[in-house]
Coordinates of C-alpha atoms (C1' of nucleotides) in Angstrom, one line a residue:
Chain A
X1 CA 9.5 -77.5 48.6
X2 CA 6.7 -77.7 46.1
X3 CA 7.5 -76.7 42.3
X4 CA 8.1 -73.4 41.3
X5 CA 5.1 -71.9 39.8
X6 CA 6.8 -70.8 36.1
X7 CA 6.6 -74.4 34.6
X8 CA 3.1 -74.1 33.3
X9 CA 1.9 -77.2 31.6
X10 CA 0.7 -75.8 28.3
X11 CA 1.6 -72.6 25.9
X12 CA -1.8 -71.0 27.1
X13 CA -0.8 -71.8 30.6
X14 CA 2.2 -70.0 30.1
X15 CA 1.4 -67.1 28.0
X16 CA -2.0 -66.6 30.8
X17 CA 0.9 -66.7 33.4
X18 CA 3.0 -64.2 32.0
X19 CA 0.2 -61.6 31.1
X20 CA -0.7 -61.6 34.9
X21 CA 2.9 -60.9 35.6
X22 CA 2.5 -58.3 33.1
X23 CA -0.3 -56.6 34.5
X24 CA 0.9 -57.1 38.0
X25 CA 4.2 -55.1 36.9
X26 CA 2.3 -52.8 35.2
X27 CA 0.0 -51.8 38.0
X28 CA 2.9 -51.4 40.7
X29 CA 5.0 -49.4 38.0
X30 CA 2.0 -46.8 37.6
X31 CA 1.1 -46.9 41.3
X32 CA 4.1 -45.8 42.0
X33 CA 4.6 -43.2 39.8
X34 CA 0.9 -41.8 39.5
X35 CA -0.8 -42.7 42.6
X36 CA -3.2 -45.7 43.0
X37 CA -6.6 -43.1 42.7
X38 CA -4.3 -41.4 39.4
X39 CA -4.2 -45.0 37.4
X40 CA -7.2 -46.3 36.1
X41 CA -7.6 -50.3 35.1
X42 CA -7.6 -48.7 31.2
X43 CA -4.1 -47.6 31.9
X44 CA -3.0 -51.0 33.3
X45 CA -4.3 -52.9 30.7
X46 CA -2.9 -50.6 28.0
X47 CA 0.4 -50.6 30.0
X48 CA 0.7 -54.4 29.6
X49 CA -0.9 -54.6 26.1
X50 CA -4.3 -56.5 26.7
X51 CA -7.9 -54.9 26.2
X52 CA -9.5 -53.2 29.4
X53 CA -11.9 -56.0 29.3
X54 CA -9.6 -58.8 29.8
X55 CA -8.0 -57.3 33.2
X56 CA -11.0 -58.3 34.9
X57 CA -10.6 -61.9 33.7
X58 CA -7.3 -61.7 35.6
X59 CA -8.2 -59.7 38.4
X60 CA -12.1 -59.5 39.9
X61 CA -11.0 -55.8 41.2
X62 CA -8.6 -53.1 41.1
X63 CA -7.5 -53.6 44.7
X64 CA -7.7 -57.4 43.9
X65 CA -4.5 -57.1 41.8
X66 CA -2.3 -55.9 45.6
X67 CA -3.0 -59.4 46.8
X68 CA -2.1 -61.6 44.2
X69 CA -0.4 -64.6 46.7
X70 CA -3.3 -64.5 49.0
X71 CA -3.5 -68.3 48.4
X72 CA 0.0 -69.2 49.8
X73 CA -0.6 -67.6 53.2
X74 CA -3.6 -70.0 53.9
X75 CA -0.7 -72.7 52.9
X76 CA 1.9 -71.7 55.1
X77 CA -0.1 -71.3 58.2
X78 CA -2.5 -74.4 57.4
X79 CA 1.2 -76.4 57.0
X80 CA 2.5 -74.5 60.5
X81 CA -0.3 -76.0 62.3
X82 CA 0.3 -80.1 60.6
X83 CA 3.6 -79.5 61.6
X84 CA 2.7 -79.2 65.3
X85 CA 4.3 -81.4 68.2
X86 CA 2.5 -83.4 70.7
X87 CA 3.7 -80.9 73.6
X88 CA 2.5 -77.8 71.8
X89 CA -0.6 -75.8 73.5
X90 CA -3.1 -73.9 71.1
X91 CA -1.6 -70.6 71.3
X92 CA 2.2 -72.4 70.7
X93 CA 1.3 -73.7 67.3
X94 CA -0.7 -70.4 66.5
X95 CA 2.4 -68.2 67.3
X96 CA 4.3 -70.0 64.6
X97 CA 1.5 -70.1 62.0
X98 CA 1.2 -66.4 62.3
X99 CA 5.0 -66.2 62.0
X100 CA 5.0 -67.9 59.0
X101 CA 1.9 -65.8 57.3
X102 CA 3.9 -62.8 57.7
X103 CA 6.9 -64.2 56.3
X104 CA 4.9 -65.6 52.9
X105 CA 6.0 -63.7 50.3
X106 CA 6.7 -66.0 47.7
X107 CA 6.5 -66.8 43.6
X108 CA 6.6 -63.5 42.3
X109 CA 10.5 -63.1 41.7
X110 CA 11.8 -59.4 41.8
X111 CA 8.3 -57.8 42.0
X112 CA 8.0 -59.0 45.5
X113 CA 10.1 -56.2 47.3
X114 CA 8.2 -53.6 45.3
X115 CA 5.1 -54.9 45.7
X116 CA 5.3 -55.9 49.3
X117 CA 6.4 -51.7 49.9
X118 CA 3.7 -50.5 47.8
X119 CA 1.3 -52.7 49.5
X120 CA 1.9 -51.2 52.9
X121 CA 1.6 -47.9 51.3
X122 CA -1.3 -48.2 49.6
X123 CA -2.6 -49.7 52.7
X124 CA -2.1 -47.1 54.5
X125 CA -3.5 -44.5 52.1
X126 CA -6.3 -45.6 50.3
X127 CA -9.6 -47.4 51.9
X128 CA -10.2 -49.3 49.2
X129 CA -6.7 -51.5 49.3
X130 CA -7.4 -51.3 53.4
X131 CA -10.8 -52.7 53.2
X132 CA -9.5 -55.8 50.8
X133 CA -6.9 -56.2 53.5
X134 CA -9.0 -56.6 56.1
X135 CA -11.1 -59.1 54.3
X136 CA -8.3 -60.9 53.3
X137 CA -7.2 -61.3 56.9
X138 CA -10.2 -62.3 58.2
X139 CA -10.5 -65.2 55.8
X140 CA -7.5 -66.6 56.4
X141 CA -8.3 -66.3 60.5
X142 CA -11.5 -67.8 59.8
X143 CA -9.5 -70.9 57.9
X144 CA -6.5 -70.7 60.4
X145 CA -9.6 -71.3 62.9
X146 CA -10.9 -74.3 61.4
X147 CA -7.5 -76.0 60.7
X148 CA -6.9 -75.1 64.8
X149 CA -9.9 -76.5 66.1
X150 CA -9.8 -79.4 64.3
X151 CA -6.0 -79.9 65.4
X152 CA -7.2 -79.5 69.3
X153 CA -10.7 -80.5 69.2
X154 CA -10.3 -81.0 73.3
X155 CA -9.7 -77.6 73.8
X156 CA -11.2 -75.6 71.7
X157 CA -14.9 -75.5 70.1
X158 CA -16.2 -73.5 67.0
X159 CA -16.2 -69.8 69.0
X160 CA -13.6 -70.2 71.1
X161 CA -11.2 -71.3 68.5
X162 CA -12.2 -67.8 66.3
X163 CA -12.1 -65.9 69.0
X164 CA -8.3 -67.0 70.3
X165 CA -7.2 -66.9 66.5
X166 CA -9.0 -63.2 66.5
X167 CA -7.3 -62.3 69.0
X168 CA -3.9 -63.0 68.0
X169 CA -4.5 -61.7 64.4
X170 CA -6.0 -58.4 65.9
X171 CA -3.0 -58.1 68.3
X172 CA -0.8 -58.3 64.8
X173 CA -3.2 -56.1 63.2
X174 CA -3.5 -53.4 66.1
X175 CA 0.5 -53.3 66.2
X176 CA 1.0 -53.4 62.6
X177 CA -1.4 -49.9 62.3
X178 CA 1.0 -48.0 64.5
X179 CA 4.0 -49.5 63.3
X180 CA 3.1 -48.4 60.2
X181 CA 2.9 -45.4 61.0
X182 CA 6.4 -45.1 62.0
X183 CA 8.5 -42.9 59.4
X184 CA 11.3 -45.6 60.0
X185 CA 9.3 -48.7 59.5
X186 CA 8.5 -47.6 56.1
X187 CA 10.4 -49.7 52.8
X188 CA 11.7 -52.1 55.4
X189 CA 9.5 -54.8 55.8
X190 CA 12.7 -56.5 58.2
X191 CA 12.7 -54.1 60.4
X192 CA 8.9 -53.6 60.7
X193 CA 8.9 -57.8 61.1
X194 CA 11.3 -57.2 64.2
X195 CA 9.8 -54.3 65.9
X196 CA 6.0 -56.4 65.5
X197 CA 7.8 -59.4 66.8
X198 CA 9.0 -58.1 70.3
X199 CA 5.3 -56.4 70.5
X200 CA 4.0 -59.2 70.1
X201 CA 6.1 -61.4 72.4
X202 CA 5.1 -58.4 74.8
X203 CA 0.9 -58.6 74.1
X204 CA 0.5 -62.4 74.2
X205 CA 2.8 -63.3 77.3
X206 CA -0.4 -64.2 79.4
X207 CA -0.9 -67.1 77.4
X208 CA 2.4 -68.5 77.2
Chain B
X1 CA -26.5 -37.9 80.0
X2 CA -27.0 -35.6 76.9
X3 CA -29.4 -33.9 75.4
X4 CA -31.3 -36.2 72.8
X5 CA -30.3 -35.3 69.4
X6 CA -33.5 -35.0 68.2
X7 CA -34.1 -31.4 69.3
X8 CA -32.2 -29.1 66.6
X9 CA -32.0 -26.3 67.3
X10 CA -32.6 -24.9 64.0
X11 CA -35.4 -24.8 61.4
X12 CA -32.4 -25.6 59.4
X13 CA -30.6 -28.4 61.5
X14 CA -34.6 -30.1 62.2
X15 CA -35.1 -30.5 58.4
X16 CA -31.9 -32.1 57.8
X17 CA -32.2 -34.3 60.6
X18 CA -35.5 -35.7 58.8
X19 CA -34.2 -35.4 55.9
X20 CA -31.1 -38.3 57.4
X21 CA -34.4 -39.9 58.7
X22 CA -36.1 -40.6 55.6
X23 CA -32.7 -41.7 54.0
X24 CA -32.3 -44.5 56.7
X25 CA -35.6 -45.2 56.6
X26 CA -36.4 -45.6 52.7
X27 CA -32.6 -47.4 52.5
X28 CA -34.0 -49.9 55.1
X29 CA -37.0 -50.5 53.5
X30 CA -35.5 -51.0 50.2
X31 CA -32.5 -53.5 51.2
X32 CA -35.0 -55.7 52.8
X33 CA -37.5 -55.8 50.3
X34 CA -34.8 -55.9 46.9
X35 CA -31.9 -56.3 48.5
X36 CA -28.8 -54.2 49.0
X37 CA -27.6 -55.0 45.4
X38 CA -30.8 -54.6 43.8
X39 CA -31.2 -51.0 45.2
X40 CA -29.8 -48.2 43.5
X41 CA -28.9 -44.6 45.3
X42 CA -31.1 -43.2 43.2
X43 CA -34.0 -45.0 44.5
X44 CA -33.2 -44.7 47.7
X45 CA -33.2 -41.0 47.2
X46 CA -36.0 -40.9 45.3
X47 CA -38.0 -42.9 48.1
X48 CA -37.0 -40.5 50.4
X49 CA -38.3 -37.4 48.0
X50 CA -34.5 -35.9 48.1
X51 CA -32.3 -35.7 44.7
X52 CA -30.2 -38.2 44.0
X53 CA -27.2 -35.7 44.3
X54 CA -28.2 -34.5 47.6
X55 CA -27.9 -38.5 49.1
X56 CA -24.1 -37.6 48.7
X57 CA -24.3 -34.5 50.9
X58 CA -25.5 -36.9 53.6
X59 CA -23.4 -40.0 53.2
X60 CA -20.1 -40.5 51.5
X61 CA -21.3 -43.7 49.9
X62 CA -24.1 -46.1 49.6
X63 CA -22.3 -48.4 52.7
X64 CA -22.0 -45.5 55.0
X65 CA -25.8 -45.2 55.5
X66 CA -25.6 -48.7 57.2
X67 CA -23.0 -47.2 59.9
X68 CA -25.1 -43.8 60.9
X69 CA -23.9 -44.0 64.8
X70 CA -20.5 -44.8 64.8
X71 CA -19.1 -41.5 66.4
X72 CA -21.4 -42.6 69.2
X73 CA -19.6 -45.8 69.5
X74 CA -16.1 -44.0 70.3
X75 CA -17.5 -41.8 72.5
X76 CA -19.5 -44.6 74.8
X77 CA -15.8 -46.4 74.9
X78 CA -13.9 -42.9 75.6
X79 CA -16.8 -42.4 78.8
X80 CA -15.6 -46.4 79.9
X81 CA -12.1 -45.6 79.9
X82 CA -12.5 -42.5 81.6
X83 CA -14.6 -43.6 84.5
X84 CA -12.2 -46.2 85.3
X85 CA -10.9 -46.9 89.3
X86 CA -7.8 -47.0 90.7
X87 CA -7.7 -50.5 90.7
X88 CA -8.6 -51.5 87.2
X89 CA -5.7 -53.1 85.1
X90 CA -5.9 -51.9 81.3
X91 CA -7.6 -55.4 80.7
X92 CA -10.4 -54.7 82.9
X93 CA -11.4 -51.2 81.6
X94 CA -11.0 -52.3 78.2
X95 CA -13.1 -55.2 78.4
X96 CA -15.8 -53.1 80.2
X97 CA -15.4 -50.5 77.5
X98 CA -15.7 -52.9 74.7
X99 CA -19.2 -54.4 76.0
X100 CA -19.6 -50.6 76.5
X101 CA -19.5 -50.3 72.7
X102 CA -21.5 -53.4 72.1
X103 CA -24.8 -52.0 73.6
X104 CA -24.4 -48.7 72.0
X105 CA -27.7 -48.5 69.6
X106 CA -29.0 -45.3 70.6
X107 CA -30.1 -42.4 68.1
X108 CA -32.4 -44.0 65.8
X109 CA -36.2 -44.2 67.9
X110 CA -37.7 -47.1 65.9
X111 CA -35.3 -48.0 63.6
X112 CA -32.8 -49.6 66.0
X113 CA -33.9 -52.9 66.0
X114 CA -34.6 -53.3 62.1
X115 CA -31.4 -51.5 61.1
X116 CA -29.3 -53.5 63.7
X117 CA -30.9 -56.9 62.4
X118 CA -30.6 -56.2 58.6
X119 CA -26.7 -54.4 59.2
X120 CA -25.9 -57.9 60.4
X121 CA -27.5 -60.2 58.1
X122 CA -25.4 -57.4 55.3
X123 CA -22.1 -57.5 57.1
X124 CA -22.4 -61.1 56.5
X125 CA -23.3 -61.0 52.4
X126 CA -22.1 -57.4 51.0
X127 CA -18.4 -57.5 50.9
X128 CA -18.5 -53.5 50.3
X129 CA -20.7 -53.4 53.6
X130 CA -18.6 -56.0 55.9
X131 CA -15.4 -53.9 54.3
X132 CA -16.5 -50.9 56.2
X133 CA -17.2 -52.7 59.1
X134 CA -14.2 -53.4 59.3
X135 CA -12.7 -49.7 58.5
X136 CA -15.0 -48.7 61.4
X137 CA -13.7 -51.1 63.9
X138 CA -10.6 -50.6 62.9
X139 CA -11.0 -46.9 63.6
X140 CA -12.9 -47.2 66.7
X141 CA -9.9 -50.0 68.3
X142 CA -7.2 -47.0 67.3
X143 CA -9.3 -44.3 68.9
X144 CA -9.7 -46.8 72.4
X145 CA -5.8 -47.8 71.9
X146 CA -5.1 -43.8 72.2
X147 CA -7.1 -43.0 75.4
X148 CA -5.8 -46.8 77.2
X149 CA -2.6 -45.5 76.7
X150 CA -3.1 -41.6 78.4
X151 CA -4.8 -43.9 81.0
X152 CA -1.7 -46.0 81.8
X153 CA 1.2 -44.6 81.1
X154 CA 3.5 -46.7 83.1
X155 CA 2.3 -50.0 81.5
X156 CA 1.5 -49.2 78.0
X157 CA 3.6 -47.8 74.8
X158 CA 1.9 -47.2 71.9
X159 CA 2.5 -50.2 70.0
X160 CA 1.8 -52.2 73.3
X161 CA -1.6 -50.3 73.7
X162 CA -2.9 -50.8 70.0
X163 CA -1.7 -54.5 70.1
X164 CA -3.7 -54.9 73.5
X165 CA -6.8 -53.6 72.0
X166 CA -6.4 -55.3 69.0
X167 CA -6.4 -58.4 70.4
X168 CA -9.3 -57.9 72.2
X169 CA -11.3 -56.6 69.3
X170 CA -10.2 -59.2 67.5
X171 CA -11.3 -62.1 69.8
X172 CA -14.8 -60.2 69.9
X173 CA -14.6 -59.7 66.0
X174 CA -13.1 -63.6 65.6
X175 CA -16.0 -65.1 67.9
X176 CA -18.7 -62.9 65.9
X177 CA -18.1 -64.1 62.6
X178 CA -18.8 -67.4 64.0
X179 CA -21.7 -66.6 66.0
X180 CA -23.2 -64.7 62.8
X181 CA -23.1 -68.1 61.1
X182 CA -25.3 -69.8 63.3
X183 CA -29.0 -69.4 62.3
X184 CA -30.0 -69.3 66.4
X185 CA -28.3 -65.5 66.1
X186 CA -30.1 -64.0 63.0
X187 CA -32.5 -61.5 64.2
X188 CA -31.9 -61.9 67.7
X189 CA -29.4 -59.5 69.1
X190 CA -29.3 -60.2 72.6
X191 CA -29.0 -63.8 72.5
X192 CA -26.0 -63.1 70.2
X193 CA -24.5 -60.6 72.9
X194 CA -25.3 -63.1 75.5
X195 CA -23.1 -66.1 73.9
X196 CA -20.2 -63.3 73.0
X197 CA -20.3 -62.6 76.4
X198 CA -19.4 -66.0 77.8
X199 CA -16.7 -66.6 74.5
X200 CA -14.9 -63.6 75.6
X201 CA -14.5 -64.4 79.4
X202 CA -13.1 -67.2 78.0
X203 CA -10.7 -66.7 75.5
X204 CA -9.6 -63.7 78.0
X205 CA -9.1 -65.7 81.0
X206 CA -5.6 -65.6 81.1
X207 CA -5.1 -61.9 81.5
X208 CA -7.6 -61.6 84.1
Chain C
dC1 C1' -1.1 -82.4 8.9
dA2 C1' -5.9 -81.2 8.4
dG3 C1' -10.0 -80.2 10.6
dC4 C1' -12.9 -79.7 14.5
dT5 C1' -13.7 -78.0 19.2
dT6 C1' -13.2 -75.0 22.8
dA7 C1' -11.0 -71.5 25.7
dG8 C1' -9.6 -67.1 26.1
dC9 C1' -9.3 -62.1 24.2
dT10 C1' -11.6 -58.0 23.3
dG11 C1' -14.7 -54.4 21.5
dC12 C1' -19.2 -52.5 22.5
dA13 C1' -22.8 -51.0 25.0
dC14 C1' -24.5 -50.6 29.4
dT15 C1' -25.3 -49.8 34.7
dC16 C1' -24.2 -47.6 38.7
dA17 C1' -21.3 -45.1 42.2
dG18 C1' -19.4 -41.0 43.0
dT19 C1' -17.7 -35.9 41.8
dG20 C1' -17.5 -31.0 40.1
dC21 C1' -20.0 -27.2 38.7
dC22 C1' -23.6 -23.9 38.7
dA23 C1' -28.1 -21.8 38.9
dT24 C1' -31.8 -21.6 42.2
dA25 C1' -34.4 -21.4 46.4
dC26 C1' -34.8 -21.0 51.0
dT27 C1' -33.4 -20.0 55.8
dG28 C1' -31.2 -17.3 59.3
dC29 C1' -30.2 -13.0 60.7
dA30 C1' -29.8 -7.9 61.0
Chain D
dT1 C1' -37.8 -6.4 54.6
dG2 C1' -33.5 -7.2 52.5
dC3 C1' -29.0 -9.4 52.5
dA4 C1' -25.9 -13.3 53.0
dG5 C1' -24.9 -17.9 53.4
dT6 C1' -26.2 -22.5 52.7
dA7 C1' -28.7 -26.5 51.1
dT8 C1' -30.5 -28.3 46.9
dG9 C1' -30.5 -30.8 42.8
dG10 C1' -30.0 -30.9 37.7
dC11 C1' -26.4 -31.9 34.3
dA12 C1' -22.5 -33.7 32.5
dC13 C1' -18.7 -36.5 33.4
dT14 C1' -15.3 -40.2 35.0
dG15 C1' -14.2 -44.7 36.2
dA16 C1' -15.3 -49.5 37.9
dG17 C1' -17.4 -53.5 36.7
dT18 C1' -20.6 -56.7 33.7
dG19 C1' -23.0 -59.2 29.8
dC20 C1' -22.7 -60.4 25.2
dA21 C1' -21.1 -61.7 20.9
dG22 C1' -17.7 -62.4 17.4
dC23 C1' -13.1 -63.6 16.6
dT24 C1' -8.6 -65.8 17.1
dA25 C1' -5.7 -69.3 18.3
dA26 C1' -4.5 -73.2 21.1
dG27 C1' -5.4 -78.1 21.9
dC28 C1' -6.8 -82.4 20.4
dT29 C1' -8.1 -86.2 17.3
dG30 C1' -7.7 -89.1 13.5

DNA sequence: CAGCTTAGCTGCACTCAGTGCCATACTGCA
DNA sequence: TGCAGTATGGCACTGAGTGCAGCTAAGCTG
């Protein structure tokens, strides 16, 4: 599609690309071994070799470092929705989108299995990675919203549009707390994707 | 229904009850006169004549005094469910749960109105506040999911349940960031409730 | 290539949330 | 009245996060 995210235009660029993969590997490499609450940002930043001071020019938080391709969500489901077809109804197009957030796990190479697993972890365990979650998904259904509205502005006005995108991304999120909570879900993101699908599919048949 | 909690039994239980009081109330105070930011714990605590330690024995953190009823919340949706008729289709009792939940306020004599009013306006502005929102509701939709699914077996799993409630909390959750945006809403609680109100019939149409 | 400019790195000092510990004071109860 | 349990709050500490200022090195220009 686009071009891959390594080329960065100049040596700083580059270098400021690769210290964020740095501290990125770092952090999930200490997580995993002593616990989120059992690494400070001190031990990240020494573990990738900058000053503790600098990991906060990278990162605006501790949790903020889980979330590092929040960016390309908003992409994918903003592109789901151009890519709509005249005969498509709201929820149609918002099925897809959704889809196609969850499956967004690109430009970090390797890392990305790790980190997705740790992510649902951490999730899971510790408020403060929940609560930055949370946020996160709310902003992108508050832009998913806009992108909607503005794609059926017949249909749908400034509430109604939030509160059918809510509704879908709450559905997701209410299925995705058990599911994660399911011994067997856990490290495999595939089958957790199929198992949400069908519940899904299940939840939102009224509308379809 | 209950007894009001403002009879302790206790010489004991009355002075901490007064105690929480005086927190609330010198918190409230504070936030709106220097904001949430520009108010330490240690003034609140001060204000209210306690130790700064001795906040901590109260609330688990500075957002939590923003969130002082939330058990109550559960238990107004738990009483929804349960006095549900034989005719009501899961849709039905949870939507008349969730508006249950909605006028929940009780507790607080004189502080309702202020605390409601200035939780919003921080929901909107403090991420760490709007974060445990989130928790919260998040906490309360799992709690609802579990007793909607005792109430109908036959129709409801407990993924099916939790996305079910999720996607209704959501659409209430989606249409309120909205509504908390427009400047007709600020301070005025029941006009808000009114215009959630007629968003959710709508978005919810087709299950009903 | 030499020199100037500017962006990014980082140490230092600081604030504030939150915790563990312990001595003290007060309440409830016998 | 005396004993036991509990709330209090001071003290010291950790860790996240910020502002500042000096330095280094990358980028650009002639």
């Amino acid at each position: 599609m686009s071009p891959p995210t390594h080329a960065g235009r100049t040596l700083r660029d580059r270098k400021r690309d690769r210290t964020r993969r740095a501290l990125i590997a770092a952090a999930v490499d200490l997580f995993e071994r002593r616990g989120y609450d059992g690494t400070t940002v001190a031990d990240i930043a020494a573990a990738a070799d900058v000053g503790t001071r600098t990991f906060f020019s990278y990162f605006g938080s501790k949790e903020e470092l889980m979330f590092p391709d929040s960016q390309a969500r908003v992409r994918a489901a903003v592109a789901a929705i151009a890519a709509r077809r005249p005969s498509d109804r709201p929820a149609d197009v918002l099925l897809r989108a959704l889809r196609d957030v969850g499956a967004t796990d690109g430009g970090l190479d390797d890392m990305v299995g790790r980190l997705t697993a740790l992510r649902l972890r951490l999730i899971r365990t510790v408020p403060a990675v929940r609560g930055r979650a949370l946020q996160l998904a709310l902003a992108v259904q508050r832009e998913i919203a806009g992108h909607l509205r503005r794609a059926f502005p017949a249909e749908l006005d400034d509430v109604g549009a939030a509160a059918l995108v809510g509704a879908f991304v709450g559905a997701v999120t209410g299925a995705l707390q058990v599911l994660l909570e399911d011994p067997d879900t856990h490290n495999d993101p595939e089958y957790l994707r199929q198992r949400l699908h069908t519940a899904m599919d299940d939840v939102l048949r009224p509308w379809r």
